[in-house]
Short mmCIF file of C-alpha atoms in Angstrom, two decimals:
data_model
loop_
_atom_site.label_atom_id
_atom_site.label_comp_id
_atom_site.label_asym_id
_atom_site.label_seq_id
_atom_site.Cartn_x
_atom_site.Cartn_y
_atom_site.Cartn_z
CA MET K 21 -37.04 211.14 53.97
CA ALA K 22 -36.84 213.18 50.75
CA GLN K 23 -35.02 215.95 52.59
CA PHE K 24 -32.39 213.46 53.82
CA PHE K 25 -31.84 212.26 50.25
CA PHE K 26 -31.43 215.85 49.07
CA VAL K 27 -28.83 216.58 51.76
CA GLN K 28 -26.87 213.47 50.82
CA PHE K 29 -27.09 214.40 47.14
CA ARG K 30 -25.96 217.96 47.88
CA ASP K 31 -23.00 216.72 49.93
CA ARG K 32 -21.93 214.34 47.14
CA ILE K 33 -22.12 217.15 44.58
CA VAL K 34 -20.14 219.57 46.79
CA ASP K 35 -17.49 216.90 47.48
CA GLY K 36 -17.34 215.74 43.87
CA TYR K 37 -16.95 219.24 42.48
CA GLY K 38 -14.89 220.81 45.25
CA GLY K 39 -13.26 223.21 42.82
CA LEU K 40 -16.60 224.94 42.36
CA PHE K 41 -17.79 224.97 45.94
CA GLY K 42 -14.93 226.63 47.82
CA THR K 43 -14.67 226.55 51.57
CA ALA K 44 -12.67 228.62 54.01
CA ALA K 45 -10.06 227.11 56.33
CA ASP K 46 -12.67 226.63 59.05
CA GLY K 47 -14.89 224.62 56.72
CA GLN K 48 -17.37 227.46 56.25
CA LEU K 49 -18.28 228.76 52.81
CA ASP K 50 -16.02 231.59 51.61
CA ALA K 51 -17.20 235.02 50.33
CA ALA K 52 -17.30 233.95 46.69
CA THR K 53 -19.39 230.94 47.62
CA ASN K 54 -21.74 233.11 49.66
CA PHE K 55 -22.23 235.23 46.52
CA SER K 56 -23.01 232.04 44.64
CA ARG K 57 -25.43 231.01 47.38
CA LYS K 58 -27.29 234.32 47.02
CA TYR K 59 -27.79 233.94 43.28
CA GLY K 60 -27.88 230.18 43.24
CA TRP K 61 -27.38 228.32 40.03
CA TYR K 62 -28.54 231.30 38.00
CA GLN K 63 -25.11 232.88 38.19
CA SER K 64 -23.34 229.81 36.81
CA ILE K 65 -25.95 229.05 34.21
CA PHE K 66 -26.30 232.62 32.96
CA THR K 67 -22.69 233.81 33.12
CA SER K 68 -20.64 230.75 32.29
CA LEU K 69 -22.79 228.27 30.44
CA ALA K 70 -25.19 230.60 28.62
CA GLN K 71 -22.42 233.18 28.07
CA ASN K 72 -24.64 236.02 29.35
CA ASP K 73 -27.25 235.26 26.68
CA ILE K 74 -30.64 234.85 28.33
CA ARG K 75 -31.96 233.10 25.21
CA ARG K 76 -29.66 230.13 25.88
CA ILE K 77 -30.74 229.43 29.48
CA GLU K 78 -33.56 227.05 28.55
CA ASP K 79 -31.24 224.93 26.40
CA ILE K 80 -28.59 224.83 29.13
CA THR K 81 -31.05 223.70 31.80
CA LYS K 82 -31.99 220.68 29.69
CA LEU K 83 -28.42 219.33 29.80
CA ASN K 84 -27.17 216.64 32.21
CA VAL K 85 -26.15 218.24 35.53
CA HIS K 86 -22.82 216.40 35.67
CA LYS K 87 -21.94 217.59 32.16
CA CYS K 88 -22.65 221.16 33.26
CA LEU K 89 -20.71 220.87 36.52
CA TYR K 90 -17.71 219.34 34.77
CA ALA K 91 -17.71 222.18 32.23
CA LEU K 92 -17.95 224.77 35.01
CA GLU K 93 -15.09 223.21 36.95
CA TYR K 94 -12.97 223.16 33.77
CA MET K 95 -13.69 226.85 33.09
CA LYS K 96 -12.85 227.79 36.66
CA GLU K 97 -9.56 225.89 36.75
CA LYS K 98 -8.56 227.26 33.34
CA ALA K 99 -9.24 230.84 34.49
CA GLU K 100 -7.22 230.27 37.68
CA LEU K 101 -4.26 228.90 35.71
CA GLU K 102 -4.39 231.83 33.28
CA ALA K 103 -4.55 234.33 36.15
CA LYS K 104 -1.56 232.64 37.81
CA ARG K 105 0.43 232.75 34.56
CA ILE K 106 -0.37 236.46 34.09
CA LYS K 107 0.66 237.19 37.67
CA GLN K 108 3.96 235.33 37.20
CA ASN K 109 4.65 237.17 33.93
CA PHE K 110 3.90 240.49 35.62
CA LYS K 111 6.35 239.69 38.45
CA TRP K 112 9.00 238.72 35.91
CA ALA K 113 8.46 241.94 33.96
CA ILE K 114 8.91 244.03 37.12
CA LYS K 115 12.23 242.33 37.94
CA VAL K 116 13.66 243.03 34.49
#
């Protein structure tokens, strides 16, 4: 029964934070997500939330999970928008 609850919880988290848990066109996890699967939450906690400072991990893991996921999704979307803007500026510079 506990395993069923976990699967439902996992599915709700993946659906609710779809920007973090990318899927390929066939519904399978993409390469970046497979990397995330290998390192689990450590990658997100260490790199993004703890800013590569191992001393901050304990504090981060005490925070509400939804607060952390929302922050991660924000960081990801912001980085994607910035990368898109840089790419557009680069294309414009080449045309000039």
